[in-house]
Every structure is written in structure tokens, then in C-alpha cells.
Coordinates of C-alpha atoms in Angstrom, one line a residue:
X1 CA 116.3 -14.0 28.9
X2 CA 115.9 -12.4 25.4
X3 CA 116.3 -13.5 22.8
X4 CA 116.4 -13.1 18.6
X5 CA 117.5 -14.8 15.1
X6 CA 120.9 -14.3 14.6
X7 CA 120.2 -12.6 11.5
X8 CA 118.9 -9.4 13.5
X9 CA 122.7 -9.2 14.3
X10 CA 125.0 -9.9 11.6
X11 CA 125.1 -13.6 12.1
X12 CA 122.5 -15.2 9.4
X13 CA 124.8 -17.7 8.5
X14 CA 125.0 -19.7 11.9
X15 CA 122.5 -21.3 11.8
X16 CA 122.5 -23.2 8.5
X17 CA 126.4 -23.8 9.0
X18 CA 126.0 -25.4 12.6
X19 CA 122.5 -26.0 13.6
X20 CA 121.4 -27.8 10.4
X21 CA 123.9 -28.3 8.3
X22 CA 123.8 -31.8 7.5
X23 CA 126.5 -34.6 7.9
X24 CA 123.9 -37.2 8.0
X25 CA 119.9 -37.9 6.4
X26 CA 118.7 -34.8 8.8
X27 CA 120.2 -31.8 10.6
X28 CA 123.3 -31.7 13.2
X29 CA 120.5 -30.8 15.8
X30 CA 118.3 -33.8 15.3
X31 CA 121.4 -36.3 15.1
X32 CA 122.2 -34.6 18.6
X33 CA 119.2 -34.6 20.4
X34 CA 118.0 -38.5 19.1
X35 CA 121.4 -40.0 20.5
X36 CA 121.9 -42.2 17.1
X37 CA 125.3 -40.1 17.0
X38 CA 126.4 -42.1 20.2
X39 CA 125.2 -46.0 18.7
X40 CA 128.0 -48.2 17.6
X41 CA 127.6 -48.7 14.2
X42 CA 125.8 -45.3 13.2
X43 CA 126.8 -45.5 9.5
X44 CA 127.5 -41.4 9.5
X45 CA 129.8 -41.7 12.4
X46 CA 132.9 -40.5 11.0
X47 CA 132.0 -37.5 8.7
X48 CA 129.5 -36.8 11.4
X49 CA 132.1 -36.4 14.5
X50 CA 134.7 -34.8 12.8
X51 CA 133.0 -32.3 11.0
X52 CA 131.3 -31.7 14.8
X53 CA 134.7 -31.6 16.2
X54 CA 136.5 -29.2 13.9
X55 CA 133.3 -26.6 14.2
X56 CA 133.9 -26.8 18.2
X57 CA 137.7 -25.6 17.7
X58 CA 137.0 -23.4 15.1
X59 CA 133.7 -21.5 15.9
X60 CA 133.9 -18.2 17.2
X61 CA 132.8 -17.1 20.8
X62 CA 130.8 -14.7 19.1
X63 CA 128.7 -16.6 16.9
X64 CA 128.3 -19.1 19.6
X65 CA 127.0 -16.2 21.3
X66 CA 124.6 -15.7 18.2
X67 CA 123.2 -19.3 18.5
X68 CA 122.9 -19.0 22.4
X69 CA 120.6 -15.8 21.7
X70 CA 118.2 -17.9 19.8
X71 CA 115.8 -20.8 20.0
X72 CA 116.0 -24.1 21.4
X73 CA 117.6 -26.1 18.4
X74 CA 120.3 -23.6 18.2
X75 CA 121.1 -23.5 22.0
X76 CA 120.8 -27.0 21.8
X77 CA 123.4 -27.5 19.4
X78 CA 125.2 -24.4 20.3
X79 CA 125.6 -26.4 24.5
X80 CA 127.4 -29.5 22.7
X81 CA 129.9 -27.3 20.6
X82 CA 130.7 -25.6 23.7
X83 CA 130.9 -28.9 25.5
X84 CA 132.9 -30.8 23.0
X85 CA 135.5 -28.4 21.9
X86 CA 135.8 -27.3 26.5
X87 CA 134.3 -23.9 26.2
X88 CA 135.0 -23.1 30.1
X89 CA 134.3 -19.5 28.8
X90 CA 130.8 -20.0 28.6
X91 CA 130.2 -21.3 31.9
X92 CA 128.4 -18.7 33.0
X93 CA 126.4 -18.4 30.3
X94 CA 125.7 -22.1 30.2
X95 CA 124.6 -22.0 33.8
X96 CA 122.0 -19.3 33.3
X97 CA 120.5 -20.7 30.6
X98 CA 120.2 -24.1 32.5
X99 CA 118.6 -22.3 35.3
X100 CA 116.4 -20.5 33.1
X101 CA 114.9 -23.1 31.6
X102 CA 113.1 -21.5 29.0
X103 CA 113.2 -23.9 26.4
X104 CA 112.8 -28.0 26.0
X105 CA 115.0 -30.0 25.1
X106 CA 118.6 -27.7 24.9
X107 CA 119.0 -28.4 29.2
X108 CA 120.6 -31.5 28.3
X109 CA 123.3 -30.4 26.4
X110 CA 123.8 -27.6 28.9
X111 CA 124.3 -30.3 31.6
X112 CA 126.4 -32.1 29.1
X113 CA 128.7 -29.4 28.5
X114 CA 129.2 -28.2 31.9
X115 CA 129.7 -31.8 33.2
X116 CA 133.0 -31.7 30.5
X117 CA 134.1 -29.0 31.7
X118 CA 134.5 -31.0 34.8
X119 CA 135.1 -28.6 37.7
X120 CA 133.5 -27.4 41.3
X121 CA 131.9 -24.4 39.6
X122 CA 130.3 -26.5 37.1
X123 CA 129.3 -29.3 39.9
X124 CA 127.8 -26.2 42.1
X125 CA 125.9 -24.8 38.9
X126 CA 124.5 -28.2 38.6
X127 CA 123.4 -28.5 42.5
X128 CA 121.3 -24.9 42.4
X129 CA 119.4 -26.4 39.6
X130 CA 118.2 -29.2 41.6
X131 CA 118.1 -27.6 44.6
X132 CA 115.1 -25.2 42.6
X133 CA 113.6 -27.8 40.9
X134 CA 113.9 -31.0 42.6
X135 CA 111.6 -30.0 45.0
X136 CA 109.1 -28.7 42.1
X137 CA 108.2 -32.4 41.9
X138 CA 104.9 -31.4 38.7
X139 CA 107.8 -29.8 36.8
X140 CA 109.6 -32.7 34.3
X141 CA 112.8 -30.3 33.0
X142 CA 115.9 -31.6 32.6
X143 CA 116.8 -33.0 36.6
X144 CA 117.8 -36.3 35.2
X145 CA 120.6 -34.9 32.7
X146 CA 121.8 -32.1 35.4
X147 CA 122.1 -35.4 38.4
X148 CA 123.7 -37.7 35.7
X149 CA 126.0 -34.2 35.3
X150 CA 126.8 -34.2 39.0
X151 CA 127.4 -37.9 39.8
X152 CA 129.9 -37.5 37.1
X153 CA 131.5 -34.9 38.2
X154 CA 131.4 -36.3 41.9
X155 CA 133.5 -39.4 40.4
X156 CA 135.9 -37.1 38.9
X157 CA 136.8 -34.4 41.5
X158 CA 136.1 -36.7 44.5
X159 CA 133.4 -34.9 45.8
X160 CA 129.7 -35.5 47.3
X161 CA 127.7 -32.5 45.8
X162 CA 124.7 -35.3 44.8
X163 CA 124.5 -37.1 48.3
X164 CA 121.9 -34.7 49.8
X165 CA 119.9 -35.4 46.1
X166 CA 120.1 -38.9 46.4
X167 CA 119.8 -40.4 50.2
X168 CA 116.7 -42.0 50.2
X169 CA 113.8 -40.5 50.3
X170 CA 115.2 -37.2 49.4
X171 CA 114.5 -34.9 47.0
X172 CA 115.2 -37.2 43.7
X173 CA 113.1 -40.1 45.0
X174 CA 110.4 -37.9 45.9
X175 CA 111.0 -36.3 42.5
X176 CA 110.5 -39.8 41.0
X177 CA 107.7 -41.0 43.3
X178 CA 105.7 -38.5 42.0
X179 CA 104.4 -39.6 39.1
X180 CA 102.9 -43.6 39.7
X181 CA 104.4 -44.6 36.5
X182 CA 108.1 -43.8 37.5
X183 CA 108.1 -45.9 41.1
X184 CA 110.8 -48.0 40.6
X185 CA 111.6 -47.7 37.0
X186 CA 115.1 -49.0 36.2
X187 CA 115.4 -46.1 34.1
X188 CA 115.3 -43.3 36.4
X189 CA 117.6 -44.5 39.3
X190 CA 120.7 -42.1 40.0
X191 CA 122.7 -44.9 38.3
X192 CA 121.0 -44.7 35.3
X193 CA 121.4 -40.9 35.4
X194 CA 125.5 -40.9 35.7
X195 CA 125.3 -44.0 32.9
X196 CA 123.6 -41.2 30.3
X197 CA 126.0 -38.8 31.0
X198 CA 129.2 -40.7 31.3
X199 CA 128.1 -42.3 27.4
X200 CA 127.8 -39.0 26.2
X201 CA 131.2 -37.6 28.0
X202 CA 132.9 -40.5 27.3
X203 CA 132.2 -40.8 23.5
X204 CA 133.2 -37.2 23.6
X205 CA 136.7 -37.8 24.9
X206 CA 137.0 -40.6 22.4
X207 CA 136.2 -38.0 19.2
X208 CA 138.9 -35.7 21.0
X209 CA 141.4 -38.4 21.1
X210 CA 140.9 -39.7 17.7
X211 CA 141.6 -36.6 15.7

């Protein structure tokens, strides 16, 4: 997919006022990405989540658009807007960007938004990426984040889309088994996976609730 600074199309503000803006020591996007935003304790919490929250109900689809378009810290931030403020809109989008996977790093938060949006679209978006790159066991994208995504979602709509992922020796453990380090990590079980996702969803819902 193509793609270009914001500035090319009217939008040169977006990115200093969402991507790096800062509510904390460093930018929005490395708060995101390290997970310090999810610790108890986190001494920015507050300013930090609310600020977060009322961009997500108050940016436009357009200049979410406009930090889709661009590079990895702006998608990146741009998936977790969309996620937290329920973007269902973008679910499309979301999903071909996931499936793309042209950058590092910004799958996550796409698996993160499309696992709040919480619906058998999202789950089926989530089940064609690992049906395309489970089986590409030299490629390390984002397959934990997207089955974390779909055990969620499995929970919550009463569904089995990850089964055929998980039964053993199917595609995740051969996924896993291929790299000697990651036989039998306690990190990397499907468990662990849903654990990651439900922390980040959860904590989500609780910034929601709270304002």
C-alpha cells in the first residue's frame, strides 16, 4: 500500500498532535508501544489516558486516515485510537494493513483494535492472517498479538475460530517449534497470547469507564 507524510495532504499537524505529542517523558507512540502505559503505578497514568481517550472521540476519520497513510509510528498510534475510542469504521482498513504487513511494530495495535471491536468480522480478519503466516514459520510478524486477538474474541462471541491454530501440533506449535529457543517457553503458549491482549483490552474498558 502507498503511502506519504500527511503534510503532502493538508494534514501536517497530525502528527505532532497525536503521534508525539507528549503526556509523559517521551512521545504518545513510545509510551504505547513499551506497555509502561498498562503498569500499575505509571506515575503519567492519568494525564496520559485521558488525554488518549478524548483524542479517540474527538479525532476525525479523516485525519485518522492521514496517520494510516504514513509510517509505522503513526499507524501504530493511529490502530490504538481507533481501538480505544471503537472505530468499527475502519475495520476494513485495519484489516488490510494487518495483512499487509508492511511495517514492524504497528500489527499489534491493529490486532488490538480489531479484537475491541469484538465481532465475527474482526475474529475472521484475524484467522486469514494466521492462516497466511502461521504456516510461514521463518517469518516473526505479529502471529502472537493477532492469536491473543482471536482467543479473545473466541471468549466473548462463543466461538472456536483459534481451535484449528492451536490443537497440538498445528500450525502455532509448529510456528513456535521453529526456532530451538522458543520450545516450550512459557511466554509464547496460546495462554499467554490471550493474557496480552485481554491486559491491553481490559485496561481499555477501564479508561472508557472512568471518564
Amino acid at each position: 500500500m502507498p503511502f506519504q507524510h500527511p503534510e503532502e495532504i493538508g494534514y501536517g499537524h497530525v502528527i505532532e498532535r497525536y503521534v508525539t505529542r507528549k503526556d509523559s517523558d517521551h512521545p504518545r507512540y513510545r509510551d504505547l508501544k513499551s506497555g509502561r502505559v498498562l503498569r500499575p503505578g505509571w506515575p503519567h497514568a492519568e494525564r496520559f489516558t485521558r488525554q488518549l481517550i478524548d483524542d479517540a472521540r474527538t479525532i476525525t476519520d479523516a485525519e485518522l486516515e492521514a496517520i494510516l497513510g504514513y509510517e509505522w509510528r503513526s499507524r501504530f498510534t493511529a490502530a490504538w485510537l481507533i481501538g480505544v475510542g471503537r472505530r468499527a469504521t475502519f475495520r476494513e482498513r485495519i484489516g488490510g494493513l494487518l495483512l499487509a504487513s508492511e511495517f514492524c511494530f504497528s500489527g499489534g495495535a491493529y490486532c488490538f483494535a480489531l479484537a475491541r471491536f469484538g465481532t465475527n468480522a474482526d475474529a475472521e480478519i484475524l484467522a486469514s492472517y494466521l492462516d497466511h503466516y502461521l504456516p510461514r514459520t521463518s517469518l516473526r510478524y505479529d502471529q502472537p498479538a493477532a492469536l491473543g486477538a482471536l482467543l479473545r474474541l473466541d471468549a466473548h462471541l462463543g466461538t472456536q475460530h483459534a481451535d484449528r491454530f492451536t490443537e497440538p501440533d498445528g500450525l502455532w506449535d509448529r510456528w513456535v517449534q521453529a526456532l530451538a529457543h522458543l520450545q516450550g517457553h512459557p511466554g509464547y503458549t496460546p495462554a499467554a497470547q490471550r493474557r496480552r491482549t485481554d491486559v491491553q483490552c481490559d485496561f481499555a474498558d477501564g479508561w472508557v469507564c472512568v471518564t
